[in-house]
Coordinates of C-alpha atoms in Angstrom, one line a residue:
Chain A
X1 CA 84.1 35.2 64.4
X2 CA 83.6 38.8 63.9
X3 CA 82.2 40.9 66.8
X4 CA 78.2 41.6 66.8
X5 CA 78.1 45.3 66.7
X6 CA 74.9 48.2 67.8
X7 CA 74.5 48.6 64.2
X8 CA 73.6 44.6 63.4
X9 CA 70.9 45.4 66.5
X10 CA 69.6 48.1 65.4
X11 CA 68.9 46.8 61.7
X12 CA 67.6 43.7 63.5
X13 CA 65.6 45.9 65.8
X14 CA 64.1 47.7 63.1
X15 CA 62.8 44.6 61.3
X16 CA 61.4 42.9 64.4
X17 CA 59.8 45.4 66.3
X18 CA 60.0 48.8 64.3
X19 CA 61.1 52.0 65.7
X20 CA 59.2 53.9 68.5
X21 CA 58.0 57.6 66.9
X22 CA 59.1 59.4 70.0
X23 CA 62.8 57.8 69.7
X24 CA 65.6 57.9 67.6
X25 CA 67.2 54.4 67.0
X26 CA 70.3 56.2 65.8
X27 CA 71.2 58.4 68.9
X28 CA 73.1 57.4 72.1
X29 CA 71.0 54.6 72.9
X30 CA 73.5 52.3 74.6
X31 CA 72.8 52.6 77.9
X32 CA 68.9 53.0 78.0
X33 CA 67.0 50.1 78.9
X34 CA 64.8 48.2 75.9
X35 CA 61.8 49.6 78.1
X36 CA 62.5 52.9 77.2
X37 CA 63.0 52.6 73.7
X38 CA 59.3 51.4 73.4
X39 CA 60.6 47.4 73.2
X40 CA 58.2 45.2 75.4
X41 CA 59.2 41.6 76.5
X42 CA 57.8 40.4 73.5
X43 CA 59.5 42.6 71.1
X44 CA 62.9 41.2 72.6
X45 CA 62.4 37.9 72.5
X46 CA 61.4 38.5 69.0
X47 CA 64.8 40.6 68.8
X48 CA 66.5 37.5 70.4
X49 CA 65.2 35.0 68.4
X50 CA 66.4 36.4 65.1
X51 CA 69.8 37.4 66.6
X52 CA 70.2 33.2 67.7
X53 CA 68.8 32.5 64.5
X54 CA 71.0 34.6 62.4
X55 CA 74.6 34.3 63.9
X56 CA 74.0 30.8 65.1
X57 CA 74.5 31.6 68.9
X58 CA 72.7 30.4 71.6
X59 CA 71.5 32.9 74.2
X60 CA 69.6 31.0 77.0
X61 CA 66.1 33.1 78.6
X62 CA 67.8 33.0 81.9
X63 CA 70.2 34.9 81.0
X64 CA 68.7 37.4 79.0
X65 CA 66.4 38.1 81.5
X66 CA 68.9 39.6 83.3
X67 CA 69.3 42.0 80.2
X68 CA 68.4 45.7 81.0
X69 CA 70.4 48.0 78.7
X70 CA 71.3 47.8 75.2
X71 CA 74.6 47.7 76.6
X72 CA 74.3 44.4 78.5
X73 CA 72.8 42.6 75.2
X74 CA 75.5 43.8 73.4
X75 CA 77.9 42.3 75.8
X76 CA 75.9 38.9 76.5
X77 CA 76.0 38.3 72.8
X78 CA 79.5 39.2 72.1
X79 CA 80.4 36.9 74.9
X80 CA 78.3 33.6 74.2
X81 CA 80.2 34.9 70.2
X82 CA 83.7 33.9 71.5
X83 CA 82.5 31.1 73.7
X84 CA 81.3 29.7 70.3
X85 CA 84.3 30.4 68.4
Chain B
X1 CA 20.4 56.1 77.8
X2 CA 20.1 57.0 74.4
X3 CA 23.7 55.2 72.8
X4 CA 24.1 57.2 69.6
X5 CA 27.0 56.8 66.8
X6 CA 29.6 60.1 66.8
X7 CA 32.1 58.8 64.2
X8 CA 32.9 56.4 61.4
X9 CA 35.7 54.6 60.1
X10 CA 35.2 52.4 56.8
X11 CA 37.4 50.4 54.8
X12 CA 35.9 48.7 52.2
X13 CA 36.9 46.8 48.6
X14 CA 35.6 50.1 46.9
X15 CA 37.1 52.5 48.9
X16 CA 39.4 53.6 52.1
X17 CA 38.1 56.4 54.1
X18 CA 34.2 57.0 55.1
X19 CA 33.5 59.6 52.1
X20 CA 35.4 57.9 49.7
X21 CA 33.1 54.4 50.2
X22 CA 30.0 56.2 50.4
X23 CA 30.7 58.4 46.8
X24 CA 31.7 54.9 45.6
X25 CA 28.8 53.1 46.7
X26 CA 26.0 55.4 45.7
X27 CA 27.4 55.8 41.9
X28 CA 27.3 51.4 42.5
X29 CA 31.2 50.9 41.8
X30 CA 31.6 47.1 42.4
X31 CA 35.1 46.2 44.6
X32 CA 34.4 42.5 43.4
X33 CA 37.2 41.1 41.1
X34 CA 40.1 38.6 40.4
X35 CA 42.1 37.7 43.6
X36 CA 45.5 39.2 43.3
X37 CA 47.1 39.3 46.8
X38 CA 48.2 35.1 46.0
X39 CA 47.8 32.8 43.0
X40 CA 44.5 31.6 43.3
X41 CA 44.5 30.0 39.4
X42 CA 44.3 26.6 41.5
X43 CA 41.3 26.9 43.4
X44 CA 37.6 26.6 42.4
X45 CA 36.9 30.5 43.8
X46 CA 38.6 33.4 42.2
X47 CA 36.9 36.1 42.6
X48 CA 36.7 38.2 46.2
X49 CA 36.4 41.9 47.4
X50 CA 40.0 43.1 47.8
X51 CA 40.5 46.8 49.2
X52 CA 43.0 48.2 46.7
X53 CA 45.8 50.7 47.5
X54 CA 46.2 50.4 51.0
X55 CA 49.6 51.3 52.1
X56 CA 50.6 50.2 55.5
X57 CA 53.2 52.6 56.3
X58 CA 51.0 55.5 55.8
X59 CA 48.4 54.6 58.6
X60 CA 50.3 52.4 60.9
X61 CA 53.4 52.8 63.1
X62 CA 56.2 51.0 62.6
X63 CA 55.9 49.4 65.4
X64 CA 53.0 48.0 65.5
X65 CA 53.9 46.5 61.5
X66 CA 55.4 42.9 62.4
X67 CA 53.1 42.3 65.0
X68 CA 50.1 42.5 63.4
X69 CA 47.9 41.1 60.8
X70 CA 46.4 43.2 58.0
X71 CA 43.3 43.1 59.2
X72 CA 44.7 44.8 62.7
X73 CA 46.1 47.2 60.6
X74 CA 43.0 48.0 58.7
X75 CA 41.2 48.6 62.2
X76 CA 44.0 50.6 63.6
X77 CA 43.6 52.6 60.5
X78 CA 39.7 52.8 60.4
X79 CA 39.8 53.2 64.6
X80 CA 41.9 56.8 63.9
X81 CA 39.1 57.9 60.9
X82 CA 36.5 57.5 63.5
X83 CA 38.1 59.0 66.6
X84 CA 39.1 61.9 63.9
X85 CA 35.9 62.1 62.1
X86 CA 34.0 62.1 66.1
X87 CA 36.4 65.0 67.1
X88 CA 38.3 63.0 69.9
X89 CA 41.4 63.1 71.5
X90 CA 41.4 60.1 74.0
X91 CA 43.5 61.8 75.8
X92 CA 41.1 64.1 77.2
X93 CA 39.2 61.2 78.6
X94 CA 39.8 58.9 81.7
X95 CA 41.1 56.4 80.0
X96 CA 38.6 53.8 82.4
X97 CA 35.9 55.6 80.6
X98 CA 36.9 54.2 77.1
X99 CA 36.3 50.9 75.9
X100 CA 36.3 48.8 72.8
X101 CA 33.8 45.7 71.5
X102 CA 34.8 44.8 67.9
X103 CA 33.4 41.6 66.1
X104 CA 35.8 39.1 64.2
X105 CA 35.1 36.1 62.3
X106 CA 38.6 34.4 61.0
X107 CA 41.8 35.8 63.0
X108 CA 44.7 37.1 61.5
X109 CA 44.5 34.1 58.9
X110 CA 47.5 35.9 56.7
X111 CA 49.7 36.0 59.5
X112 CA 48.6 32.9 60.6
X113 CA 49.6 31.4 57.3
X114 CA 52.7 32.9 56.8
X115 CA 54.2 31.9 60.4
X116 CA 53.2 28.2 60.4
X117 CA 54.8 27.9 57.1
X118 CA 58.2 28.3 58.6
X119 CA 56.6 26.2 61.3
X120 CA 56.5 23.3 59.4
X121 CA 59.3 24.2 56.6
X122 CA 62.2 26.1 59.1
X123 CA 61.0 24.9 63.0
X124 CA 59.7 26.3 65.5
X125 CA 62.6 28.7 66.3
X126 CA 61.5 30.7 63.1
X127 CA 58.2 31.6 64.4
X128 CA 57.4 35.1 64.8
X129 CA 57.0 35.6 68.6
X130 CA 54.1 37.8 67.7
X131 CA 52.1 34.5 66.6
X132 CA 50.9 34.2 70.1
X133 CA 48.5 36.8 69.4
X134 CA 48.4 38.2 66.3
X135 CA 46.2 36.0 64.9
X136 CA 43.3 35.6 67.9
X137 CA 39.9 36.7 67.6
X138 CA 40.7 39.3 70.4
X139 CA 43.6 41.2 68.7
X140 CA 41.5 43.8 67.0
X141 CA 40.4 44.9 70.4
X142 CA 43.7 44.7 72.2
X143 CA 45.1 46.5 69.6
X144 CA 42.9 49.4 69.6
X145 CA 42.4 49.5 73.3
X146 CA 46.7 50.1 73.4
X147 CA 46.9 52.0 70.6
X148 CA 44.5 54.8 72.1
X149 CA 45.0 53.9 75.2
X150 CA 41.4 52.8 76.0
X151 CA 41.3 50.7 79.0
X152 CA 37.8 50.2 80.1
X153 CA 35.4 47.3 79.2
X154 CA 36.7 45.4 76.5
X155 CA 35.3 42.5 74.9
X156 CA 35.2 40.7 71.2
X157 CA 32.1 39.3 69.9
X158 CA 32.6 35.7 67.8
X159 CA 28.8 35.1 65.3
X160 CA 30.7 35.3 61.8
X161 CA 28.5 38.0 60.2
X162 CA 26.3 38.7 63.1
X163 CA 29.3 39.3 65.2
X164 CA 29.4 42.8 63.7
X165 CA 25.9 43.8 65.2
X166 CA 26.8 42.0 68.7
X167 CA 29.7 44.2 68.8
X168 CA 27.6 47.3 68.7
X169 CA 24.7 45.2 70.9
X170 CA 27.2 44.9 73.4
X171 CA 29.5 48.6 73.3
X172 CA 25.3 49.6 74.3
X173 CA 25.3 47.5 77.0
X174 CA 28.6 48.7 78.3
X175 CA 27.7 52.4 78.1
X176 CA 24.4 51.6 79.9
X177 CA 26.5 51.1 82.8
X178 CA 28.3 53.9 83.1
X179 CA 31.2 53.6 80.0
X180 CA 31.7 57.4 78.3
X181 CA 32.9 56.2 74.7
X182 CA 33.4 52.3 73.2
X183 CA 35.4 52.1 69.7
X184 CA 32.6 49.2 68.0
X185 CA 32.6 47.3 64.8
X186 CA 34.1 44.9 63.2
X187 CA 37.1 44.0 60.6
X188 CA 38.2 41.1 58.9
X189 CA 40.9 40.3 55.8
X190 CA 41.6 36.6 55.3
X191 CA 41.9 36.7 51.6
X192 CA 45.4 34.0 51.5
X193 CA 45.4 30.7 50.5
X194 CA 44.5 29.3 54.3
X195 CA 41.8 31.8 54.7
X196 CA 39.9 31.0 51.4
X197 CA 40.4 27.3 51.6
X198 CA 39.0 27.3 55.4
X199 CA 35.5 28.4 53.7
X200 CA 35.4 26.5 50.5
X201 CA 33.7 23.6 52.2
X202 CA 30.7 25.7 53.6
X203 CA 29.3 25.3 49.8
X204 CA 28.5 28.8 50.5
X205 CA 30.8 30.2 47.8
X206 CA 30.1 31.3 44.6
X207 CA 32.5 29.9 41.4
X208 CA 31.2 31.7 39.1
X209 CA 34.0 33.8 37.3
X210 CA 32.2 36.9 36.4
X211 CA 32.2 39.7 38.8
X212 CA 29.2 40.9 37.5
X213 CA 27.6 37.7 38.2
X214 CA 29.2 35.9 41.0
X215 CA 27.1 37.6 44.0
X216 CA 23.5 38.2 43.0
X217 CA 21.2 38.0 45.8
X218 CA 17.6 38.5 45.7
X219 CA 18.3 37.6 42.3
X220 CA 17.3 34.6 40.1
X221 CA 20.4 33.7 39.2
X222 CA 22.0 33.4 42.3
X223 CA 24.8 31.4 42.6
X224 CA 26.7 32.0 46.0
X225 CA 28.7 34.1 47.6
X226 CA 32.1 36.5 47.4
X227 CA 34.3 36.9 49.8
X228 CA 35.4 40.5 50.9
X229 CA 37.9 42.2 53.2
X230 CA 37.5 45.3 55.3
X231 CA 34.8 46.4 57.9
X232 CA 33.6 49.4 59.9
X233 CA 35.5 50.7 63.1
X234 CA 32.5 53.4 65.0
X235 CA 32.6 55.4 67.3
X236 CA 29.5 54.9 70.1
X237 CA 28.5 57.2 73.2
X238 CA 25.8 58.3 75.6
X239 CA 24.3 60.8 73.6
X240 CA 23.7 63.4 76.4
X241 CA 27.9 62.9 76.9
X242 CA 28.6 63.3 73.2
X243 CA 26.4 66.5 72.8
X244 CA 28.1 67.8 75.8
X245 CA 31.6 67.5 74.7
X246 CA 30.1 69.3 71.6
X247 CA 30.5 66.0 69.5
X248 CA 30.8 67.5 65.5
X249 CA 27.3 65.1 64.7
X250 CA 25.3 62.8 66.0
X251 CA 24.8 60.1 63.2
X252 CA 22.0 58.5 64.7
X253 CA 21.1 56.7 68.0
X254 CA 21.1 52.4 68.1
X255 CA 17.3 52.8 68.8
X256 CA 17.0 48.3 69.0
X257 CA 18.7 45.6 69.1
X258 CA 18.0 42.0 69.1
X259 CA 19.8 38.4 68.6
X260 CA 18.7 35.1 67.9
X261 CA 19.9 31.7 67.0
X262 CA 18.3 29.1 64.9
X263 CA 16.7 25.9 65.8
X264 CA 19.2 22.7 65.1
X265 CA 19.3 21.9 61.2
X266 CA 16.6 19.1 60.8
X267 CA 14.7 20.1 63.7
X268 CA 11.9 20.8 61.1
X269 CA 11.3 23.9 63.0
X270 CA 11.5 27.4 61.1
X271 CA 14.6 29.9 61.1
X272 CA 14.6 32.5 64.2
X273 CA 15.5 35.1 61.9
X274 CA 11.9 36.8 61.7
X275 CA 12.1 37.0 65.3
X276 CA 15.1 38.5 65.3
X277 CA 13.8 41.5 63.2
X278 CA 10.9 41.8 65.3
X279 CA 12.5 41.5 68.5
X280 CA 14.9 44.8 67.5
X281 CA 11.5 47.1 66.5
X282 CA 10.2 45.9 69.6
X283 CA 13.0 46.8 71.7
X284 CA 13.3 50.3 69.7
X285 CA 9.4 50.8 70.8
X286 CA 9.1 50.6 66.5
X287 CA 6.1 49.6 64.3
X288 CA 7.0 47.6 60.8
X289 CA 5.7 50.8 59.2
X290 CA 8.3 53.1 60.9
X291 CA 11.2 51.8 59.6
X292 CA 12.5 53.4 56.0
X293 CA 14.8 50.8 55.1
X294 CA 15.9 47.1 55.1
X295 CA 20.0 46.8 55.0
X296 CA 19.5 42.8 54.2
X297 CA 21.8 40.1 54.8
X298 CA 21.7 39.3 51.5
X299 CA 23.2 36.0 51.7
X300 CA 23.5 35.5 47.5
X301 CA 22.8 31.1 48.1
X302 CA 19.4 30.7 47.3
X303 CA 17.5 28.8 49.8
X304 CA 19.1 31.5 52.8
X305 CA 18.0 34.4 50.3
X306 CA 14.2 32.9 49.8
X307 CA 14.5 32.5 54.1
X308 CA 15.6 36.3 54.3
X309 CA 12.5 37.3 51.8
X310 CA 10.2 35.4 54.1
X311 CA 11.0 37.0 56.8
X312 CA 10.8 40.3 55.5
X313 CA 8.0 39.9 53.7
X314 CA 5.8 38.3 56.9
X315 CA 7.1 41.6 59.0
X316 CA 6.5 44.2 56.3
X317 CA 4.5 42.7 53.8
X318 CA 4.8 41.9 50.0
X319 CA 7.2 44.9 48.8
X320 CA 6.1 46.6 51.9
X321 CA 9.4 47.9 52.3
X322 CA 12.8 49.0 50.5
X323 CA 15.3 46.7 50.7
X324 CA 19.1 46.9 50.1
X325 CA 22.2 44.8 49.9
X326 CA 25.4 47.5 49.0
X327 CA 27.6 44.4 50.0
X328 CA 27.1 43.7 46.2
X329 CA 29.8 45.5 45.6
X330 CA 32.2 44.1 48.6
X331 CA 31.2 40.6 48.7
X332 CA 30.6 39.4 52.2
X333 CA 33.0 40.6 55.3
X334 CA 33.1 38.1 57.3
X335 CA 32.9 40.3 60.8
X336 CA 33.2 43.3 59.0
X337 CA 29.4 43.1 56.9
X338 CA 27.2 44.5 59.5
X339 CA 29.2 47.3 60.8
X340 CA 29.9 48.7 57.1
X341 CA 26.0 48.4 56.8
X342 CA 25.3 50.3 59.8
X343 CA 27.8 53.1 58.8
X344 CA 26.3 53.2 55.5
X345 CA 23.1 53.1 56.8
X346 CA 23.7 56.3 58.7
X347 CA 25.1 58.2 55.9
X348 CA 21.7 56.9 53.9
X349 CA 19.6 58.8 56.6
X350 CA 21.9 61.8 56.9
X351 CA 22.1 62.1 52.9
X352 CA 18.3 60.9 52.1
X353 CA 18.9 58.5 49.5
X354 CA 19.2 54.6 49.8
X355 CA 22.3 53.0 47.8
X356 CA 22.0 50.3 46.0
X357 CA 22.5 46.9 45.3
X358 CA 24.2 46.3 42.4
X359 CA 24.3 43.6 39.6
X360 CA 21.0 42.7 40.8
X361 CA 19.0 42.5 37.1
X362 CA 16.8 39.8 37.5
X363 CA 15.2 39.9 41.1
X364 CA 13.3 36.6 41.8
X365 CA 9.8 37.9 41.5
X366 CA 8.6 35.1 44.0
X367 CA 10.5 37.0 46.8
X368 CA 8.4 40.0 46.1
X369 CA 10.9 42.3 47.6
X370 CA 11.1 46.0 46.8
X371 CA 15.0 45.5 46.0
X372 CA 16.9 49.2 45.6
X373 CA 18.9 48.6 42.7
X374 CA 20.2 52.7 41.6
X375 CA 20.6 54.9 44.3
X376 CA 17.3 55.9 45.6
X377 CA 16.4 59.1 47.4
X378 CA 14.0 59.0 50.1
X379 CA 13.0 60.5 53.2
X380 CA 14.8 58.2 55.9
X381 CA 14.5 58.1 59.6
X382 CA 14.9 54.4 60.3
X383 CA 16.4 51.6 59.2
X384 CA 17.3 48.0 59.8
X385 CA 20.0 46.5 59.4
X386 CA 19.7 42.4 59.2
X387 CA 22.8 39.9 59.6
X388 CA 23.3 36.2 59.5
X389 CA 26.4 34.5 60.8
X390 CA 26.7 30.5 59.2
X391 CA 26.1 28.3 62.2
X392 CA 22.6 30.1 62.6
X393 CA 23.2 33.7 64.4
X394 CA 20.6 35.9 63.7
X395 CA 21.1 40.0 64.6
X396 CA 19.3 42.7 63.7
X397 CA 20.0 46.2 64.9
X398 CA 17.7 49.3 64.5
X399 CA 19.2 52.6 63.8
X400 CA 17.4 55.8 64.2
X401 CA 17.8 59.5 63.4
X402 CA 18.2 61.5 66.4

């Protein structure tokens, strides 16, 4: 199972939720928090959903509700990837 | 308080943009044509008022794109024509001191549509998230209240039609007490599959596959009614607080207001429409004889067009009056009617000339109305605008020059 990469979240980003004006999807966004790239709870678990959907991995709410930064999602999903695999 | 109208926002089957629907509108180009946004070869009605050419991504952020329905994103665009067109940055206000009442009818029936179609076809897991409020009544109004960051009274007013003159009934009531600025009005855009099967059994609808024949009220061959998208987003305040920012014009002041709703059907007693005209010249401190204008409800089905004439007629008198039904040329807006009335409405007493009512070339001479049908110039200082909601809302809502 290949990795899931910042670039497959920030297409997936883009589609779901769009792209704040005030911030730039393609800069060093890995360790800001979803809140302050304009992402509310809602535009996550729409985020979420699509990601489960798409690479047929399960990521439970209780666990991403411990997600802050871009960072940590990147990790969680990488994770439950090679648990899968 | 005198609640006066600063700025308008209309998008409308003929035209996007305020100017653009009013230059339409007085040279009488229809909107009213073959559905194109689905297939609708299968269904009885194929005719509606679509507004052509609007491009999301021109008047929407991105962000705001998957989460909401077109007919959000025809009231986010309208809501920033207003506050442009009023001359305000909300940011200059306390953003307690801003509110927003807009009327809707259907939901976000396209977004709707779409989502429980992969409800049913993928499961529920490949439902938008978004579905849990893009399609309510109330999204309009949460919408514009974020977007502009207006967090004062909010409310959404539910009468089909007559919702659109609530809305403005109640953004009065809120500045009575105190509120500096309410976004009003009304939008609707439910022209998919779900949204026109969900009014074919009102018998309401017209099938007639003309354009130029389809919606003809007032006239004797009537046969029903069009569907439309769009609406009117406007821009209300106290007018001593819009004069005092230096507000770039006051339209005109909501001199009455007055709702009604209609006895049960088979009660055997009459329609409280009548009394719904007469209760908003009453409330305005207006004689029959003041007012310059009708703006009807203009229903197209003939039995609710005869009740309309009626009531005119027993207010105003035989032809007592000049009446006018521009939704002609948009079909009916759900929501969105009444507030595209008022706006046009306005314009008509800023610009002296009534606009017409098109396609109308046989008025029922039994209704003896004095139907506008080629733009008309007159001296104008009142008008009334008149709207029915199905169910049995009755609004009417006085403007006045100011």
């Amino acid at each position: 199972m290949s990795a899931f990469t910042i670039e497959d979240l920030k297409r997936i980003m883009r589609d779901c939720a769009g792209e704040e004006e005030s911030v730039d999807l393609d800069g060093d966004i890995l360790d800001l928090r979803f809140e302050e790239l304009g992402y509310d709870s809602l535009a996550l678990i729409e985020t979420t959903s699509r990601i489960s959907r798409e690479f047929a991995v399960q990521l439970p709410e209780d666990e991403l509700g411990e997600i802050g930064t871009v960072r940590d999602l990147l990790a969680l999903i990488n994770q439950r990837l090679s648990v899968s695999s | 308080m005198s609640a006066v109208i600063t700025g308008l926002g209309i998008a409308a089957p003929n035209g996007l943009g305020t100017e653009e629907v009013w230059r339409s509108t007085l040279a009488g180009t229809s909107g009213i044509g073959p559905i194109t946004r689905f297939d609708a070869s299968g269904y009885p009605v194929r005719l509606a008022g679509e507004i052509p050419g609007f491009e999301v991504s021109e008047h929407v952020p991105s962000r705001l794109v998957p989460q909401t329905d077109r007919m959000t994103q025809l009231a986010l665009a309208a809501s920033g024509w207003a506050l442009e067109d009023a001359g305000v940055d909300p940011q200059r206000f306390d953003d307690l001191e801003m509110g927003v009442v807009t009327a809707n009818s259907s939901g976000g029936f396209e977004f709707g549509q779409r989502e429980l179609e992969k409800l049913w076809a993928q499961g529920p897991e490949y439902v938008s998230a978004y579905q849990s409020f893009a399609w309510f009544y109330a999204v309009n109004t949460g919408q514009l209240s974020i977007r502009h960051g207006m967090s004062g009274p909010t409310g959404v007013t539910v009468a089909e039609q007559a919702g659109g003159l609530d809305a403005l009934g109640q953004a009065r009531r809120q500045l009575s007490k105190g509120v500096r600025l309410v976004l009003t009005g009304g939008m609707d855009a439910s022209l998919c599959p779900w949204g026109l099967v969900a009014q074919l059994p009102s018998g309401l609808l017209s099938e007639q596959p003309d354009p130029e024949r389809a919606f003809l009220p007032f006239d004797t061959g009537a046969s029903g009614q069009v569907l439309g998208e769009g609406g009117a987003i406007l821009v209300m305040e106290p007018a001593a607080s819009a004069r005092e920012r230096g507000a770039p014009q006051l339209y005109g002041e909501i001199a009455g207001y007055c709702a009604t709703f209609d006895p049960r059907p088979g009660s055997g007693r009459p329609s409280r429409l009548a009394a719904a005209m007469r209760g908003a010249l009453d409330s305005a401190g207006l004689t029959p004889e003041e007012v310059d204008v009708v703006f009807a409800d203009a229903s197209g089905v003939p039995e609710l067009d005869r009740a309309e004439a009626e009531a005119i007629t027993g207010l105003f008198g035989p032809r007592g009056v000049p009446v006018t039904a521009p939704k002609t040329m948009f079909g009916r807006l759900s929501s969105g009617g009444a507030p595209v009335d008022v706006a046009l409405a306005l314009l008509a007493l800023r610009d002296g000339v009534i606009p017409p009512s098109v396609n109308v070339t046989a008025p029922a001479e039994e209704y003896r109305l004095d139907l506008v049908t080629e733009a008309r110039p007159a001296r104008l200082r009142t008008a009334l605008v008149v709207a029915r909601g199905y169910g049995g809302f009755n609004t009417a809502l006085a403007v006045r020059q100011i």
